[in-house]
Coordinates of C-alpha atoms and ligand atoms in Angstrom, one line a residue:
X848 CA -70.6 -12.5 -85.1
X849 CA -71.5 -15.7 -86.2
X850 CA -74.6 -17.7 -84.2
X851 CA -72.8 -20.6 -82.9
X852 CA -69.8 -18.0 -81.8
X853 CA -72.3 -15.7 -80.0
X854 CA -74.3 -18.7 -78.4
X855 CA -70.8 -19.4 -77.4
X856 CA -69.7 -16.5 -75.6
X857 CA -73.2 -16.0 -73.8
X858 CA -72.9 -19.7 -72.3
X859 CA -69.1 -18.5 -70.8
X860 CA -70.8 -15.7 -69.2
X861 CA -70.3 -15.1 -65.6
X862 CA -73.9 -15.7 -63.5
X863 CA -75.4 -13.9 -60.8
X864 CA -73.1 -15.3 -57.8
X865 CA -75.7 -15.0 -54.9
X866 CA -78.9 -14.6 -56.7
X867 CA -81.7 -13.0 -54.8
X868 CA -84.8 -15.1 -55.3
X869 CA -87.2 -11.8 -54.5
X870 CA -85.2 -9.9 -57.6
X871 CA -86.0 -12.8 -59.6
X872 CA -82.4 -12.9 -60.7
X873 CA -81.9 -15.5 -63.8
X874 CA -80.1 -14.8 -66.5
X875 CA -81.4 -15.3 -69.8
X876 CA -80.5 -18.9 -71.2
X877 CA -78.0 -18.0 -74.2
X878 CA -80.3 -20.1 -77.0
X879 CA -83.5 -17.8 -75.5
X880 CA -81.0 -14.9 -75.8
X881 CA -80.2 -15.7 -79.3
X882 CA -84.2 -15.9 -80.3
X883 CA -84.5 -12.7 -79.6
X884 CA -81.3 -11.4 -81.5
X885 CA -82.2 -13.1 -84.5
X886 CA -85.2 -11.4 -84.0
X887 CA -83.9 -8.1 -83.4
X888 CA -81.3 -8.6 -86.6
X889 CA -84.1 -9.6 -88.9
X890 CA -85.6 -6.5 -88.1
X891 CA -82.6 -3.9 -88.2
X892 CA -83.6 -3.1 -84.3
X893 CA -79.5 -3.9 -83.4
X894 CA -77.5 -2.5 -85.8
X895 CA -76.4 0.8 -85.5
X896 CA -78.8 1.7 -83.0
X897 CA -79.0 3.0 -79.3
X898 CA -80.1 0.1 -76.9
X899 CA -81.4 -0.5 -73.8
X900 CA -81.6 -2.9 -71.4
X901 CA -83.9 -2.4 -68.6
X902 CA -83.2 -5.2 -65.4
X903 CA -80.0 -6.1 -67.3
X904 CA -78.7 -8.4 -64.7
X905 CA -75.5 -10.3 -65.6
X906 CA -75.4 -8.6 -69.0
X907 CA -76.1 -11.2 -71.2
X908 CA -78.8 -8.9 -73.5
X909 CA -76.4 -5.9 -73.2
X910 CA -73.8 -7.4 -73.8
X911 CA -75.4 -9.8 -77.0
X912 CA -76.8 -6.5 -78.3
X913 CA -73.2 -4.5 -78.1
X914 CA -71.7 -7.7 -80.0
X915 CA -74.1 -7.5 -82.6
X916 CA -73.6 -3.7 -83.7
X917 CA -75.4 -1.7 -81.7
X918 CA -74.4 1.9 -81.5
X919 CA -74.7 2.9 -77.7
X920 CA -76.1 -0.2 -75.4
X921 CA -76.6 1.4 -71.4
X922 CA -78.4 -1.4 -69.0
X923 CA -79.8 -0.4 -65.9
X924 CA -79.7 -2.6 -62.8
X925 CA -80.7 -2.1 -59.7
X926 CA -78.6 -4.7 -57.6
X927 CA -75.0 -3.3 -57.7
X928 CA -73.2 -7.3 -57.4
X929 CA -75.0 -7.7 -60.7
X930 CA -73.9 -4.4 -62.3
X931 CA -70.2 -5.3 -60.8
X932 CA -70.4 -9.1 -62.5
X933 CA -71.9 -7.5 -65.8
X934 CA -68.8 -4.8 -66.0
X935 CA -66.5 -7.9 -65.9
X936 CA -68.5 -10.2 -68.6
X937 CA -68.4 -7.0 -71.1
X938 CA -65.0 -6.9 -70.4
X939 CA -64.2 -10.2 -70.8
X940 CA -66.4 -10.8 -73.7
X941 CA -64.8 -7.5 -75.4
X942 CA -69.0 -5.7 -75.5
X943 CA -69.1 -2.0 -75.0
X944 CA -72.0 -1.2 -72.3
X945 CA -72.8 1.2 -70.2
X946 CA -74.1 -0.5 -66.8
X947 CA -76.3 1.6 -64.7
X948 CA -77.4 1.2 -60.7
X949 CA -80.5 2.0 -60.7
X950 CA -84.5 1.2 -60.3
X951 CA -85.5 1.0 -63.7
X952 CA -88.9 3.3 -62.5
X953 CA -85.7 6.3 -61.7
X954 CA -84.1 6.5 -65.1
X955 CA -85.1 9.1 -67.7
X956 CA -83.4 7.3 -70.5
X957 CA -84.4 6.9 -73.8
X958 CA -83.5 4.6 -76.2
X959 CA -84.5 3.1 -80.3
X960 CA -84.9 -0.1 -79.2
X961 CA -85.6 -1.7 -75.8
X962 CA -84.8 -5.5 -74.5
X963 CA -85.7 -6.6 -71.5
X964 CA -86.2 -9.8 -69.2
X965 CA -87.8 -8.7 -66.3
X966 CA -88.7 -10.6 -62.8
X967 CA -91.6 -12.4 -64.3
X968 CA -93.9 -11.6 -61.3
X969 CA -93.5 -15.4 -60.2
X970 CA -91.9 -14.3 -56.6
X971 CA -93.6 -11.1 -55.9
X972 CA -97.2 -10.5 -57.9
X973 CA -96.8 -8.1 -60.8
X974 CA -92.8 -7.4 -59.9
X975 CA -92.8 -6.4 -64.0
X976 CA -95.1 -4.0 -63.9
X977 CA -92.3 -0.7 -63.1
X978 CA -90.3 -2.6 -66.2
X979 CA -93.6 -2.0 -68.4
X980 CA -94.7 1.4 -67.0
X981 CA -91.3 2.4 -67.9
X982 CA -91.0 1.4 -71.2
X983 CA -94.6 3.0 -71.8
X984 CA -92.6 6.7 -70.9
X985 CA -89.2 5.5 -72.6
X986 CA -91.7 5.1 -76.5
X987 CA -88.9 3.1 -78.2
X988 CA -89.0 2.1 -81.8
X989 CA -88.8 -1.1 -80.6
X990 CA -89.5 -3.3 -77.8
X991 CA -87.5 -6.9 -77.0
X992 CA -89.0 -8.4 -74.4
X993 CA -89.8 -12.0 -72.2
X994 CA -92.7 -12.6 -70.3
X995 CA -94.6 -15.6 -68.3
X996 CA -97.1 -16.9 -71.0
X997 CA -99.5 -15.9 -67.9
X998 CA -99.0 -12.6 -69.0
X999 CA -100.4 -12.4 -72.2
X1000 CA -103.4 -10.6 -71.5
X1001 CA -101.7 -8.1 -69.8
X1002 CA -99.2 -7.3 -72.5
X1003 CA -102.0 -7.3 -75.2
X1004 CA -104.0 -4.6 -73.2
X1005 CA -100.7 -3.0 -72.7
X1006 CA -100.2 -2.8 -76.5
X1007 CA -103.6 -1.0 -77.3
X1008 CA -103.1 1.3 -74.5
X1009 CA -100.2 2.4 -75.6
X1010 CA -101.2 2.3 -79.3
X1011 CA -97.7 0.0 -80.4
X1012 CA -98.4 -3.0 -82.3
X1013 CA -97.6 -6.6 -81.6
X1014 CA -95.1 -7.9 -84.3
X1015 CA -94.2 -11.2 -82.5
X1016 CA -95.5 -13.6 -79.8
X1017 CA -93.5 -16.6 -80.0
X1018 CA -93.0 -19.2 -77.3
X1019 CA -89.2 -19.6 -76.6
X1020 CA -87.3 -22.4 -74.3
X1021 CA -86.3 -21.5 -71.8
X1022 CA -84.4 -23.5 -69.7
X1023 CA -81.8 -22.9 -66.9
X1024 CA -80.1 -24.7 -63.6
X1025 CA -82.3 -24.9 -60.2
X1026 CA -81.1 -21.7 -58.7
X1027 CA -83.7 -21.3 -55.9
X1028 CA -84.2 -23.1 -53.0
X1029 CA -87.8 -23.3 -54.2
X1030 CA -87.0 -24.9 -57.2
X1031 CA -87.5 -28.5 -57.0
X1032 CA -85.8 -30.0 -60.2
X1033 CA -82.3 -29.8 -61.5
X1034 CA -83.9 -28.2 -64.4
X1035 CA -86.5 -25.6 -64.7
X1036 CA -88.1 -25.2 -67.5
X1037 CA -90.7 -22.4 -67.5
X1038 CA -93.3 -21.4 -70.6
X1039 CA -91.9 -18.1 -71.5
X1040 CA -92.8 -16.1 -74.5
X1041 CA -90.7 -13.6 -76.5
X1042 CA -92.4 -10.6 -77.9
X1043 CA -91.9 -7.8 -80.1
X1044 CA -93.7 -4.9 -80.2
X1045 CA -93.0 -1.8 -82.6
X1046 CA -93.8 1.8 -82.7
X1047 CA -94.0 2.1 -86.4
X1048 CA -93.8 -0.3 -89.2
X1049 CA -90.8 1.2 -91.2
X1050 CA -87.2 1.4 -90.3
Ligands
SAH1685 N1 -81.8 -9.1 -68.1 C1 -80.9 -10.1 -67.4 C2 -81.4 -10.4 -66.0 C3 -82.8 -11.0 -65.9 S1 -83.2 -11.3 -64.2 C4 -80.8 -11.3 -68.3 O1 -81.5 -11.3 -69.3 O2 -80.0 -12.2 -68.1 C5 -84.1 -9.8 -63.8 C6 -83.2 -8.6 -63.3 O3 -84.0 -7.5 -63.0 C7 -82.4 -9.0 -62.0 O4 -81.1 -8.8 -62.3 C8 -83.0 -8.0 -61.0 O5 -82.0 -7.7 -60.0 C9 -83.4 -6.9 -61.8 N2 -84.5 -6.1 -61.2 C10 -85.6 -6.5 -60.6 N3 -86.4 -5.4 -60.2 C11 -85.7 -4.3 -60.7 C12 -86.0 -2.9 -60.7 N4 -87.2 -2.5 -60.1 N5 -85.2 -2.1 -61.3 C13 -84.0 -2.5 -61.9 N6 -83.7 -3.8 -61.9 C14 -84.5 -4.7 -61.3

């Protein structure tokens, strides 16, 4: 699928329709979304290979990564509206996902290659840390995720803990509608980073 045609179906995409400011719920902005796909791509993490999407929300990562060739994409949720809206935008956007209710810290899943775009900890302090702790038992190939450039620190620590190495920190834009009532501009922009973080150097 071509860039333009995928940033194309991601904008069409059905939102969250009540979203629930403690869950954090935003979905991904499609040209963020792309960053990381190219990513992914460049770096055979997508094609061919089992996916998942931890906090997957409206679907727009599952979904993305299901377009793009993966072999067996399964995104856990834990709010069941968003599983429900996320069931319709795969079917409406022809992806093939498995959409999970769930906690992410409850799944025994495993996976090649993990994306993710968890509550950034903005609402309730650390409300990422589960997302982390389970991708530290899930030991995927490969790891997609987005993080508050607050975070950095933590994520670097994280990395040597957990003995993966840091392949990408790159500062994405990331922009999106006022959703909360907190928010006080028609447009948020936030400084959000996208990082990749790998297992092993070969594919
Ligand atoms: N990944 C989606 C949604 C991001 S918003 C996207 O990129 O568009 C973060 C999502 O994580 C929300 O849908 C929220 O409901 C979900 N979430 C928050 N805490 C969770 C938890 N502990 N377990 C599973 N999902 C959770």
């Amino acid at each position: 699928m071509k860039r333009d045609d995928l940033v194309r179906t991601l904008s069409r995409l059905k939102g969250f329709e009540t979203p629930v400011p403690s869950l954090e719920q935003v979905s991904t902005p499609p040209e963020a979304a792309l960053d990381l796909f190219e990513a992914a791509l460049a770096r055979r993490d997508l094609d061919g290979r089992t996916v998942l999407d931890l906090g997957s929300g409206t679907g727009v990562l599952s979904i993305g990564a299901s377009l793009l060739g993966a072999r067996e994409v399964t995104g856990v949720e834990v709010d069941p509206r968003a599983v429900a809206v996320a069931e319709e935008n795969a079917r409406t956007a022809g992806a093939h996902v498995r959409f999970l209710v769930s906690d992410v810290s409850d799944v025994a899943l495993v996976a090649e290659t993990v994306v993710m775009n968890p509550p950034f900890g903005a609402q309730r302090r650390h409300a990422d840390r589960p997302f982390w702790d389970r991708v530290a038992a899930i030991a995927p190939r490969a790891l997609y995720a987005f993080a508050l450039a607050d975070s950095r620190t933590f994520i670097e620590r994280w990395a040597v803990a957990q003995g993966v190495s840091i392949d990408l920190t790159r500062t994405v834009r990331w922009e999106f509608p006022r959703t909360f009532p907190h928010h006080r501009k028609v447009r948020v922009e936030l400084p959000v980073d996208l990082w990749v973080l790998r297992r092993e150097s070969t594919p």
